[in-house]
Amino acid sequence: AKADSALTMPAAGVALESASAGGFFRVLISGLLTNASTSGLTAGGAVYVSEVTAGRMTKTMPAFPNLQQRLGTAIDVRRSR
């Protein structure tokens, strides 16, 4: 998903791994995302779909005319393991 285009929104979940086009991968649709890089986010702060980079999360709510989709809340901030 990318918040600057209605063609790629809304996000249906968070990909848990990379995959090539047409490949299979796991998607988190509900629950707690662990062992992921959360650097750049704020602990306790909202997490949104990025309008800058497809497939990325951001702590900044996209400004109009971009679409806004909140994915959740960052509980802890750390680099991936």
Tab-separated table of N, CA and C in Angstrom:
chain	number	residue	atom	x	y	z
A	1	ALA	N	0.837	-1.186	0.000
A	1	ALA	CA	0.000	0.000	0.000
A	1	ALA	C	0.878	1.244	0.000
A	2	LYS	N	0.365	2.279	-0.579
A	2	LYS	CA	1.032	3.581	-0.581
A	2	LYS	C	-0.066	4.623	-0.517
A	3	ALA	N	0.005	5.512	0.481
A	3	ALA	CA	-1.096	6.419	0.804
A	3	ALA	C	-1.353	7.518	-0.222
A	4	ASP	N	-0.531	7.615	-1.273
A	4	ASP	CA	-0.774	8.668	-2.259
A	4	ASP	C	-1.632	8.182	-3.424
A	5	SER	N	-2.148	6.944	-3.367
A	5	SER	CA	-2.936	6.409	-4.473
A	5	SER	C	-4.069	5.525	-3.971
A	6	ALA	N	-5.286	5.848	-4.391
A	6	ALA	CA	-6.443	5.035	-4.020
A	6	ALA	C	-6.349	3.640	-4.637
A	7	LEU	N	-5.529	3.473	-5.673
A	7	LEU	CA	-5.368	2.176	-6.328
A	7	LEU	C	-4.613	1.173	-5.453
A	8	THR	N	-3.839	1.663	-4.480
A	8	THR	CA	-3.056	0.769	-3.622
A	8	THR	C	-3.547	0.746	-2.179
A	9	MET	N	-4.637	1.406	-1.907
A	9	MET	CA	-5.169	1.485	-0.552
A	9	MET	C	-6.545	0.846	-0.497
A	10	PRO	N	-7.007	0.371	0.641
A	10	PRO	CA	-6.323	0.374	1.927
A	10	PRO	C	-5.355	-0.803	2.037
A	11	ALA	N	-4.471	-0.724	3.009
A	11	ALA	CA	-3.588	-1.849	3.313
A	11	ALA	C	-4.449	-2.951	3.931
A	12	ALA	N	-4.226	-4.186	3.506
A	12	ALA	CA	-4.998	-5.311	4.034
A	12	ALA	C	-4.299	-5.959	5.223
A	13	GLY	N	-3.024	-5.621	5.421
A	13	GLY	CA	-2.241	-6.194	6.508
A	13	GLY	C	-0.804	-5.749	6.372
A	14	VAL	N	0.068	-6.367	7.154
A	14	VAL	CA	1.495	-6.046	7.126
A	14	VAL	C	2.248	-7.297	6.689
A	15	ALA	N	3.022	-7.185	5.605
A	15	ALA	CA	3.806	-8.322	5.118
A	15	ALA	C	4.877	-8.671	6.147
A	16	LEU	N	5.010	-9.941	6.444
A	16	LEU	CA	5.984	-10.397	7.432
A	16	LEU	C	7.311	-10.795	6.803
A	17	GLU	N	7.360	-10.797	5.473
A	17	GLU	CA	8.581	-11.168	4.759
A	17	GLU	C	8.520	-10.627	3.338
A	18	SER	N	9.649	-10.566	2.691
A	18	SER	CA	9.715	-10.116	1.304
A	18	SER	C	9.329	-11.263	0.375
A	19	ALA	N	8.839	-10.897	-0.809
A	19	ALA	CA	8.509	-11.900	-1.820
A	19	ALA	C	8.651	-11.266	-3.191
A	20	SER	N	8.958	-12.073	-4.168
A	20	SER	CA	9.018	-11.576	-5.535
A	20	SER	C	7.602	-11.456	-6.080
A	21	ALA	N	7.444	-10.727	-7.178
A	21	ALA	CA	6.127	-10.541	-7.783
A	21	ALA	C	5.484	-11.899	-8.057
A	22	GLY	N	4.276	-12.078	-7.606
A	22	GLY	CA	3.563	-13.324	-7.801
A	22	GLY	C	3.926	-14.407	-6.797
A	23	GLY	N	4.865	-14.090	-5.898
A	23	GLY	CA	5.304	-15.071	-4.906
A	23	GLY	C	4.383	-15.103	-3.697
A	24	PHE	N	4.599	-16.085	-2.865
A	24	PHE	CA	3.814	-16.236	-1.641
A	24	PHE	C	4.565	-15.632	-0.463
A	25	PHE	N	3.818	-15.073	0.508
A	25	PHE	CA	4.407	-14.527	1.726
A	25	PHE	C	3.338	-14.463	2.804
A	26	ARG	N	3.758	-14.388	4.044
A	26	ARG	CA	2.836	-14.307	5.172
A	26	ARG	C	2.462	-12.851	5.438
A	27	VAL	N	1.196	-12.643	5.847
A	27	VAL	CA	0.677	-11.298	6.131
A	27	VAL	C	0.010	-11.293	7.500
A	28	LEU	N	0.370	-10.310	8.323
A	28	LEU	CA	-0.274	-10.127	9.624
A	28	LEU	C	-1.501	-9.246	9.420
A	29	ILE	N	-2.685	-9.779	9.722
A	29	ILE	CA	-3.896	-8.983	9.565
A	29	ILE	C	-4.464	-8.528	10.902
A	30	SER	N	-3.981	-9.130	11.966
A	30	SER	CA	-4.421	-8.737	13.301
A	30	SER	C	-3.401	-9.261	14.306
A	31	GLY	N	-3.123	-8.489	15.320
A	31	GLY	CA	-2.226	-8.958	16.356
A	31	GLY	C	-1.029	-8.057	16.557
A	32	LEU	N	0.025	-8.636	17.101
A	32	LEU	CA	1.215	-7.900	17.489
A	32	LEU	C	2.369	-8.235	16.544
A	33	LEU	N	2.932	-7.245	15.907
A	33	LEU	CA	4.087	-7.411	15.022
A	33	LEU	C	5.345	-7.401	15.870
A	34	THR	N	6.133	-8.480	15.810
A	34	THR	CA	7.355	-8.582	16.605
A	34	THR	C	8.554	-8.821	15.693
A	35	ASN	N	9.746	-8.595	16.242
A	35	ASN	CA	10.999	-8.805	15.512
A	35	ASN	C	11.060	-8.034	14.201
A	36	ALA	N	10.528	-6.831	14.215
A	36	ALA	CA	10.565	-5.962	13.039
A	36	ALA	C	11.256	-4.667	13.417
A	37	SER	N	11.881	-4.051	12.444
A	37	SER	CA	12.516	-2.763	12.703
A	37	SER	C	11.440	-1.703	12.899
A	38	THR	N	11.486	-1.047	14.032
A	38	THR	CA	10.544	0.038	14.308
A	38	THR	C	11.290	1.354	14.495
A	39	SER	N	12.570	1.371	14.096
A	39	SER	CA	13.323	2.621	14.207
A	39	SER	C	12.649	3.665	13.327
A	40	GLY	N	12.612	4.875	13.795
A	40	GLY	CA	11.926	5.953	13.082
A	40	GLY	C	10.503	6.159	13.570
A	41	LEU	N	9.989	5.217	14.343
A	41	LEU	CA	8.659	5.374	14.925
A	41	LEU	C	8.810	5.900	16.345
A	42	THR	N	7.702	6.223	16.992
A	42	THR	CA	7.718	6.723	18.357
A	42	THR	C	6.949	5.763	19.248
A	43	ALA	N	7.585	5.287	20.320
A	43	ALA	CA	6.904	4.388	21.248
A	43	ALA	C	5.643	5.054	21.783
A	44	GLY	N	4.524	4.351	21.683
A	44	GLY	CA	3.239	4.888	22.113
A	44	GLY	C	2.538	5.718	21.057
A	45	GLY	N	3.204	5.954	19.925
A	45	GLY	CA	2.640	6.787	18.869
A	45	GLY	C	1.944	5.978	17.784
A	46	ALA	N	1.105	6.658	17.028
A	46	ALA	CA	0.370	6.038	15.926
A	46	ALA	C	1.321	5.669	14.782
A	47	VAL	N	0.930	4.638	14.039
A	47	VAL	CA	1.682	4.183	12.869
A	47	VAL	C	0.733	4.199	11.676
A	48	TYR	N	1.161	4.825	10.575
A	48	TYR	CA	0.340	4.994	9.376
A	48	TYR	C	1.002	4.373	8.156
A	49	VAL	N	0.202	4.140	7.107
A	49	VAL	CA	0.734	3.749	5.805
A	49	VAL	C	1.476	4.955	5.237
A	50	SER	N	2.696	4.740	4.744
A	50	SER	CA	3.505	5.825	4.179
A	50	SER	C	2.960	6.291	2.836
A	51	GLU	N	3.007	7.585	2.596
A	51	GLU	CA	2.655	8.134	1.285
A	51	GLU	C	3.903	8.309	0.423
A	52	VAL	N	5.076	8.075	1.004
A	52	VAL	CA	6.346	8.277	0.308
A	52	VAL	C	6.865	6.981	-0.306
A	53	THR	N	6.849	5.889	0.471
A	53	THR	CA	7.425	4.619	0.027
A	53	THR	C	6.404	3.495	0.169
A	54	ALA	N	6.123	2.808	-0.922
A	54	ALA	CA	5.176	1.688	-0.896
A	54	ALA	C	5.651	0.619	0.083
A	55	GLY	N	4.720	0.124	0.899
A	55	GLY	CA	5.029	-0.939	1.832
A	55	GLY	C	5.699	-0.501	3.122
A	56	ARG	N	5.864	0.780	3.321
A	56	ARG	CA	6.515	1.279	4.541
A	56	ARG	C	5.485	1.868	5.503
A	57	MET	N	5.910	1.928	6.772
A	57	MET	CA	5.093	2.562	7.806
A	57	MET	C	5.757	3.868	8.209
A	58	THR	N	4.959	4.789	8.723
A	58	THR	CA	5.480	6.084	9.145
A	58	THR	C	4.751	6.543	10.400
A	59	LYS	N	5.426	7.396	11.180
A	59	LYS	CA	4.782	7.962	12.371
A	59	LYS	C	4.012	9.231	12.036
A	60	THR	N	4.184	9.729	10.820
A	60	THR	CA	3.545	10.981	10.401
A	60	THR	C	2.274	10.698	9.618
A	61	MET	N	1.149	11.242	10.080
A	61	MET	CA	-0.103	11.058	9.359
A	61	MET	C	0.008	11.762	8.005
A	62	PRO	N	-0.269	11.054	6.914
A	62	PRO	CA	-0.189	11.677	5.591
A	62	PRO	C	-1.130	12.873	5.487
A	63	ALA	N	-0.636	13.929	4.870
A	63	ALA	CA	-1.430	15.152	4.700
A	63	ALA	C	-2.302	15.052	3.450
A	64	PHE	N	-3.411	15.757	3.453
A	64	PHE	CA	-4.291	15.847	2.291
A	64	PHE	C	-3.474	16.345	1.100
A	65	PRO	N	-3.629	15.800	-0.073
A	65	PRO	CA	-4.699	14.927	-0.566
A	65	PRO	C	-4.413	13.439	-0.417
A	66	ASN	N	-3.359	13.060	0.292
A	66	ASN	CA	-3.049	11.649	0.497
A	66	ASN	C	-4.105	10.992	1.377
A	67	LEU	N	-4.218	9.686	1.239
A	67	LEU	CA	-5.152	8.921	2.046
A	67	LEU	C	-4.523	8.621	3.407
A	68	GLN	N	-5.342	8.450	4.417
A	68	GLN	CA	-4.842	8.206	5.770
A	68	GLN	C	-5.381	6.880	6.283
A	69	GLN	N	-4.461	5.970	6.614
A	69	GLN	CA	-4.843	4.705	7.218
A	69	GLN	C	-3.921	4.428	8.388
A	70	ARG	N	-4.500	4.388	9.567
A	70	ARG	CA	-3.726	4.063	10.763
A	70	ARG	C	-3.612	2.549	10.859
A	71	LEU	N	-2.386	2.053	11.003
A	71	LEU	CA	-2.136	0.620	11.105
A	71	LEU	C	-2.147	0.134	12.542
A	72	GLY	N	-1.831	1.021	13.481
A	72	GLY	CA	-1.787	0.621	14.878
A	72	GLY	C	-0.970	1.582	15.702
A	73	THR	N	-0.396	1.074	16.790
A	73	THR	CA	0.400	1.857	17.724
A	73	THR	C	1.739	1.170	17.945
A	74	ALA	N	2.817	1.943	17.898
A	74	ALA	CA	4.155	1.397	18.181
A	74	ALA	C	4.291	1.227	19.693
A	75	ILE	N	4.471	0.024	20.144
A	75	ILE	CA	4.614	-0.244	21.575
A	75	ILE	C	6.045	-0.014	22.024
A	76	ASP	N	6.972	-0.448	21.190
A	76	ASP	CA	8.390	-0.361	21.503
A	76	ASP	C	9.125	0.051	20.230
A	77	VAL	N	10.244	0.734	20.372
A	77	VAL	CA	11.009	1.174	19.212
A	77	VAL	C	12.392	0.558	19.287
A	78	ARG	N	12.770	-0.182	18.233
A	78	ARG	CA	14.084	-0.839	18.183
A	78	ARG	C	14.411	-1.215	16.749
A	79	ARG	N	15.677	-1.508	16.536
A	79	ARG	CA	16.091	-2.038	15.235
A	79	ARG	C	15.734	-3.505	15.188
A	80	SER	N	15.592	-4.045	13.970
A	80	SER	CA	15.274	-5.471	13.850
A	80	SER	C	16.417	-6.319	14.384
A	81	ARG	N	16.115	-7.502	14.787
A	81	ARG	CA	17.114	-8.399	15.379
A	81	ARG	C	17.809	-9.207	14.340
